mmCIF file of C-alpha atoms in Angstrom:
data_model
loop_
_atom_site.group_PDB
_atom_site.id
_atom_site.type_symbol
_atom_site.label_atom_id
_atom_site.label_comp_id
_atom_site.label_asym_id
_atom_site.label_seq_id
_atom_site.Cartn_x
_atom_site.Cartn_y
_atom_site.Cartn_z
ATOM 1 C CA MET S 353 0.371 -0.069 -0.191
ATOM 2 C CA SER S 354 1.371 3.216 -0.867
ATOM 3 C CA ILE S 355 1.882 6.133 1.672
ATOM 4 C CA TRP S 356 -0.926 8.139 -0.184
ATOM 5 C CA ALA S 357 -3.067 5.112 0.852
ATOM 6 C CA ASN S 358 -2.161 4.560 4.096
ATOM 7 C CA LEU S 359 -2.546 8.789 4.892
ATOM 8 C CA GLY S 360 -6.224 8.973 2.743
ATOM 9 C CA GLU S 361 -7.720 6.181 5.291
ATOM 10 C CA PHE S 362 -6.059 7.274 8.569
ATOM 11 C CA ILE S 363 -7.367 10.811 7.599
ATOM 12 C CA SER S 364 -10.463 9.124 6.889
ATOM 13 C CA SER S 365 -10.640 7.880 10.219
ATOM 14 C CA THR S 366 -10.053 10.974 11.806
ATOM 15 C CA ALA S 367 -12.061 13.235 9.596
ATOM 16 C CA SER S 368 -13.893 15.186 12.411
ATOM 17 C CA GLN S 369 -10.593 16.302 13.922
ATOM 18 C CA ALA S 370 -8.438 19.410 13.496
ATOM 19 C CA LEU S 371 -5.195 18.163 11.987
ATOM 20 C CA SER S 372 -3.439 19.308 15.687
ATOM 21 C CA ALA S 373 -5.535 16.619 17.011
ATOM 22 C CA VAL S 374 -4.914 14.807 14.033
ATOM 23 C CA ILE S 375 -1.063 14.771 14.436
ATOM 24 C CA GLU S 376 -0.986 13.474 18.018
ATOM 25 C CA SER S 377 -3.627 10.464 16.883
ATOM 26 C CA VAL S 378 -0.655 9.134 14.993
ATOM 27 C CA ARG S 379 0.876 7.766 17.717
ATOM 28 C CA THR S 380 -1.776 5.751 19.074
ATOM 29 C CA VAL S 381 -3.207 4.795 15.245
ATOM 30 C CA PHE S 382 -0.097 2.952 14.315
ATOM 31 C CA GLU S 383 1.052 1.916 17.570
ATOM 32 C CA GLY S 384 1.140 -1.861 16.613
ATOM 33 C CA ASP S 385 3.405 -0.676 13.032
ATOM 34 C CA PRO S 386 6.135 1.329 13.711
ATOM 35 C CA ALA S 387 7.366 1.807 10.070
ATOM 36 C CA THR S 388 3.983 2.705 8.620
ATOM 37 C CA ARG S 389 3.768 5.663 11.522
ATOM 38 C CA LYS S 390 7.084 7.105 10.759
ATOM 39 C CA GLN S 391 5.911 7.323 7.180
ATOM 40 C CA VAL S 392 2.585 9.171 8.018
ATOM 41 C CA ALA S 393 3.960 11.171 10.980
ATOM 42 C CA PHE S 394 6.881 12.248 8.288
ATOM 43 C CA SER S 395 3.879 13.176 5.207
ATOM 44 C CA ILE S 396 1.480 15.017 7.757
ATOM 45 C CA ALA S 397 4.529 16.839 9.169
ATOM 46 C CA ILE S 398 5.164 18.447 5.975
ATOM 47 C CA ILE S 399 1.828 18.562 4.553
ATOM 48 C CA ALA S 400 0.856 20.595 7.485
ATOM 49 C CA LEU S 401 3.592 23.050 7.927
ATOM 50 C CA SER S 402 3.723 23.207 4.237
ATOM 51 C CA ALA S 403 0.461 24.578 4.066
ATOM 52 C CA LYS S 404 1.183 26.563 7.383
ATOM 53 C CA MET S 405 4.293 27.969 5.547
ATOM 54 C CA ALA S 406 2.660 28.944 2.080
ATOM 55 C CA LYS S 407 0.848 31.709 3.561
ATOM 56 C CA ALA S 408 3.239 32.879 5.279
ATOM 57 C CA ASP S 409 4.235 35.055 2.188
ATOM 58 C CA GLY S 410 0.722 36.125 2.226
ATOM 59 C CA ILE S 411 -0.215 34.689 -0.967
ATOM 60 C CA VAL S 412 0.029 30.757 -2.401
ATOM 61 C CA THR S 413 1.493 30.727 -6.012
ATOM 62 C CA PRO S 414 0.895 28.310 -8.650
ATOM 63 C CA GLU S 415 4.533 27.431 -8.205
ATOM 64 C CA GLU S 416 4.456 26.661 -4.486
ATOM 65 C CA VAL S 417 1.986 23.792 -5.239
ATOM 66 C CA GLY S 418 3.582 22.443 -8.189
ATOM 67 C CA ALA S 419 6.817 21.828 -6.234
ATOM 68 C CA PHE S 420 4.638 20.771 -3.519
ATOM 69 C CA GLN S 421 3.581 18.067 -5.926
ATOM 70 C CA GLU S 422 6.717 17.574 -7.010
ATOM 71 C CA LEU S 423 8.551 16.260 -4.384
ATOM 72 C CA PHE S 424 5.975 14.221 -2.864
ATOM 73 C CA GLU S 425 5.228 12.948 -6.636
ATOM 74 C CA VAL S 426 1.379 12.703 -5.616
ATOM 75 C CA PRO S 427 -0.058 10.542 -8.165
ATOM 76 C CA GLU S 428 -3.226 11.887 -9.243
ATOM 77 C CA ASP S 429 -5.712 9.601 -7.861
ATOM 78 C CA GLU S 430 -4.580 9.904 -4.745
ATOM 79 C CA ALA S 431 -3.748 13.677 -4.237
ATOM 80 C CA ALA S 432 -7.434 14.339 -2.782
ATOM 81 C CA HIS S 433 -5.668 12.700 0.649
ATOM 82 C CA VAL S 434 -2.857 15.096 0.099
ATOM 83 C CA ALA S 435 -5.654 18.053 -0.534
ATOM 84 C CA ARG S 436 -7.487 17.211 2.715
ATOM 85 C CA VAL S 437 -4.438 17.282 4.915
ATOM 86 C CA TYR S 438 -3.097 20.539 3.308
ATOM 87 C CA ASN S 439 -6.613 22.314 3.549
ATOM 88 C CA LEU S 440 -7.097 21.446 7.285
ATOM 89 C CA ALA S 441 -3.990 22.642 7.800
ATOM 90 C CA LYS S 442 -4.611 25.885 6.329
ATOM 91 C CA GLN S 443 -8.326 26.442 8.205
ATOM 92 C CA ASP S 444 -6.591 25.091 11.522
ATOM 93 C CA VAL S 445 -6.355 27.987 13.886
ATOM 94 C CA ALA S 446 -3.433 26.312 15.508
ATOM 95 C CA GLY S 447 -0.239 28.135 14.908
ATOM 96 C CA TYR S 448 2.928 26.488 13.124
ATOM 97 C CA GLU S 449 4.950 26.318 16.390
ATOM 98 C CA SER S 450 2.204 24.584 17.823
ATOM 99 C CA TYR S 451 2.398 22.095 14.694
ATOM 100 C CA ALA S 452 6.424 22.020 14.969
ATOM 101 C CA SER S 453 6.404 20.942 18.427
ATOM 102 C CA GLN S 454 4.164 18.003 18.112
ATOM 103 C CA VAL S 455 6.428 16.971 14.939
ATOM 104 C CA LYS S 456 9.398 17.086 17.523
ATOM 105 C CA ALA S 457 7.460 15.155 19.903
ATOM 106 C CA LEU S 458 7.038 12.645 17.270
ATOM 107 C CA PHE S 459 10.641 11.967 16.066
ATOM 108 C CA PRO S 460 12.124 12.844 20.100
ATOM 109 C CA ASP S 461 15.582 11.607 19.136
ATOM 110 C CA GLU S 462 15.773 11.073 15.144
ATOM 111 C CA ALA S 463 17.174 14.734 14.414
ATOM 112 C CA ASP S 464 17.755 12.934 11.289
ATOM 113 C CA ILE S 465 14.076 12.846 10.590
ATOM 114 C CA LEU S 466 13.475 16.527 11.250
ATOM 115 C CA ARG S 467 16.541 18.343 9.163
ATOM 116 C CA ASP S 468 14.244 15.875 6.174
ATOM 117 C CA VAL S 469 12.001 18.340 6.992
ATOM 118 C CA LEU S 470 13.442 20.709 6.844
ATOM 119 C CA ASP S 471 14.710 20.245 3.653
ATOM 120 C CA GLY S 472 11.147 19.907 2.544
ATOM 121 C CA LEU S 473 10.131 22.914 3.423
ATOM 122 C CA PHE S 474 12.977 25.060 1.870
ATOM 123 C CA HIS S 475 12.231 22.549 -1.654
ATOM 124 C CA ILE S 476 9.008 24.228 -1.734
ATOM 125 C CA ALA S 477 9.172 27.741 -0.348
ATOM 126 C CA LYS S 478 12.151 28.398 -3.083
ATOM 127 C CA ALA S 479 9.440 27.327 -5.980
ATOM 128 C CA ASP S 480 8.645 30.842 -6.651
ATOM 129 C CA GLY S 481 11.825 32.218 -7.438
ATOM 130 C CA VAL S 482 12.526 33.899 -4.100
ATOM 131 C CA ILE S 483 12.339 32.371 0.011
ATOM 132 C CA HIS S 484 10.237 35.693 0.772
ATOM 133 C CA GLU S 485 11.833 36.849 4.617
ATOM 134 C CA ARG S 486 8.670 35.510 6.158
ATOM 135 C CA GLU S 487 9.311 32.178 4.954
ATOM 136 C CA LEU S 488 12.608 31.806 5.923
ATOM 137 C CA SER S 489 11.655 33.261 9.550
ATOM 138 C CA PHE S 490 9.304 30.369 9.475
ATOM 139 C CA VAL S 491 12.021 27.524 8.952
ATOM 140 C CA GLU S 492 14.209 29.217 10.847
ATOM 141 C CA THR S 493 11.801 28.843 13.689
ATOM 142 C CA VAL S 494 10.998 25.762 13.074
ATOM 143 C CA SER S 495 14.311 24.678 13.249
ATOM 144 C CA GLY S 496 14.889 26.276 16.356
ATOM 145 C CA ILE S 497 11.949 24.180 17.475
ATOM 146 C CA PHE S 498 13.354 21.003 15.720
ATOM 147 C CA GLY S 499 16.126 21.608 18.499
ATOM 148 C CA LEU S 500 18.938 22.686 15.684
ATOM 149 C CA SER S 501 21.487 24.566 16.477
ATOM 150 C CA GLU S 502 21.973 27.958 14.429
ATOM 151 C CA ARG S 503 25.171 26.643 12.581
ATOM 152 C CA GLU S 504 23.358 23.271 11.569
ATOM 153 C CA PHE S 505 20.509 25.704 10.420
ATOM 154 C CA GLU S 506 23.007 27.685 8.330
ATOM 155 C CA GLY S 507 24.274 24.749 6.719
ATOM 156 C CA VAL S 508 20.356 24.067 5.676
ATOM 157 C CA ARG S 509 19.868 27.389 4.224
ATOM 158 C CA LEU S 510 23.087 27.830 2.467
ATOM 159 C CA ARG S 511 22.335 23.783 0.651
ATOM 160 C CA HIS S 512 19.112 25.788 -0.814
ATOM 161 C CA LEU S 513 19.793 29.921 -1.013
ATOM 162 C CA GLU S 514 23.665 29.663 -2.319
ATOM 163 C CA PRO S 515 25.236 26.104 -3.117
ATOM 164 C CA GLU S 516 27.769 27.731 -5.234
ATOM 165 C CA GLU S 517 28.687 31.035 -3.043
ATOM 166 C CA GLY S 518 27.971 29.944 0.343
ATOM 167 C CA ASN S 519 30.904 28.389 2.840
ATOM 168 C CA PRO S 520 31.253 25.194 1.791
ATOM 169 C CA TYR S 521 32.677 24.479 5.393
ATOM 170 C CA VAL S 522 29.259 25.211 6.569
ATOM 171 C CA VAL S 523 27.413 23.358 4.094
ATOM 172 C CA LEU S 524 29.555 20.431 5.182
ATOM 173 C CA GLY S 525 28.975 20.764 8.959
ATOM 174 C CA ALA S 526 32.612 20.660 8.627
ATOM 175 C CA ASP S 527 35.427 22.432 10.790
ATOM 176 C CA PRO S 528 38.279 24.820 8.292
ATOM 177 C CA SER S 529 40.767 22.811 11.077
ATOM 178 C CA TRP S 530 40.645 19.431 10.011
ATOM 179 C CA ASP S 531 43.010 18.176 8.106
ATOM 180 C CA ASP S 532 42.347 16.489 4.920
ATOM 181 C CA GLU S 533 41.602 12.887 6.605
ATOM 182 C CA GLN S 534 39.500 13.959 8.757
ATOM 183 C CA LEU S 535 38.068 16.141 6.238
ATOM 184 C CA LYS S 536 37.566 13.016 3.713
ATOM 185 C CA ALA S 537 36.016 10.953 6.261
ATOM 186 C CA HIS S 538 33.824 13.278 7.398
ATOM 187 C CA TYR S 539 32.459 13.832 4.004
ATOM 188 C CA ARG S 540 32.209 9.770 3.099
ATOM 189 C CA LYS S 541 29.973 9.990 6.188
ATOM 190 C CA LEU S 542 28.219 12.352 5.005
ATOM 191 C CA VAL S 543 27.285 10.719 1.510
ATOM 192 C CA ARG S 544 26.544 7.058 3.603
ATOM 193 C CA GLU S 545 23.917 8.754 5.921
ATOM 194 C CA ASN S 546 22.379 10.919 3.039
ATOM 195 C CA HIS S 547 21.690 8.059 0.559
ATOM 196 C CA PRO S 548 18.712 7.183 -0.119
ATOM 197 C CA ASP S 549 18.477 3.748 1.523
ATOM 198 C CA ARG S 550 19.685 5.195 4.480
ATOM 199 C CA MET S 551 16.631 7.625 4.500
ATOM 200 C CA LEU S 552 14.431 4.909 3.647
ATOM 201 C CA ALA S 553 15.802 2.699 6.812
ATOM 202 C CA ARG S 554 15.148 6.000 9.119
ATOM 203 C CA GLY S 555 11.390 6.104 8.023
ATOM 204 C CA VAL S 556 11.076 8.734 4.907
ATOM 205 C CA PRO S 557 8.780 7.550 2.795
ATOM 206 C CA GLU S 558 9.615 6.242 -0.573
ATOM 207 C CA GLU S 559 7.779 9.152 -2.242
ATOM 208 C CA PHE S 560 10.046 12.252 -1.027
ATOM 209 C CA LEU S 561 13.533 10.943 -1.902
ATOM 210 C CA LYS S 562 14.192 13.422 -4.034
ATOM 211 C CA ILE S 563 15.368 15.189 -0.831
ATOM 212 C CA ALA S 564 18.194 12.724 -1.020
ATOM 213 C CA SER S 565 19.201 13.180 -4.703
ATOM 214 C CA ASP S 566 18.952 17.199 -3.993
ATOM 215 C CA ARG S 567 20.957 17.234 -0.865
ATOM 216 C CA LEU S 568 23.624 15.098 -2.208
ATOM 217 C CA ALA S 569 24.075 17.096 -5.115
ATOM 218 C CA VAL S 570 24.683 19.902 -3.477
ATOM 219 C CA ILE S 571 27.036 18.090 -0.573
ATOM 220 C CA ASN S 572 28.893 16.723 -3.292
ATOM 221 C CA LEU S 573 29.500 20.250 -4.990
ATOM 222 C CA ALA S 574 30.834 21.845 -1.865
ATOM 223 C CA TRP S 575 33.450 19.150 -2.116
ATOM 224 C CA GLN S 576 34.566 19.431 -4.994
ATOM 225 C CA HIS S 577 35.113 23.207 -3.934
ATOM 226 C CA LEU S 578 37.048 21.929 -1.131
ATOM 227 C CA SER S 579 39.457 19.527 -2.944
ATOM 228 C CA ARG S 580 39.741 21.974 -5.356
ATOM 229 C CA GLU S 581 40.889 24.400 -2.624
ATOM 230 C CA ARG S 582 42.970 21.997 -0.830
ATOM 231 C CA GLY S 583 44.200 20.162 -3.562
ATOM 232 C CA LEU S 584 42.878 16.713 -3.034
#
């Protein structure tokens, strides 16, 4: 069963609830199926926060909606399930900070999957060619709620906004004082951690693997800059 079918069944079973209550229900509905619980939780997290963020710049553009569908690879016959969550989030009076806190509680010790959520939000925010100040503030606030440090957030920001010009050490989360072998080991670790198979293993649905390919491309670009700079 696809993640969208699982999501559709879950949303149908919680149809009368506000989305903030739906997010909380993920814990109990899928208690005996941790793999599906993670996938549904991840999907709802990005959909809900995306819907809130889409209003952060005052309008929802066709490009942002298109990016949403591109990132999720939503089949046409499953689009209604996603739209239902999206609209619930837009209508829910709960603030996005409360959503972010709920998502953090669903993945309390899994910083990697929370970074995956942030990458998804950036992908959608930049779809119309520019990230508005309110959108950037939105993602930065979510990052803080998720427990990421300022330097970690800056690395995510540079990957999306300044992949060519950004400090490659910050993009890689590396220390300029490291010697060549330390830097190589760190780069190899990043490549392993961001391989699509690793993302699947930690609960990211297959439909979201564009996050992995985009992230790896920027990691490799930053590594190329440092390799040339150091003559590796």
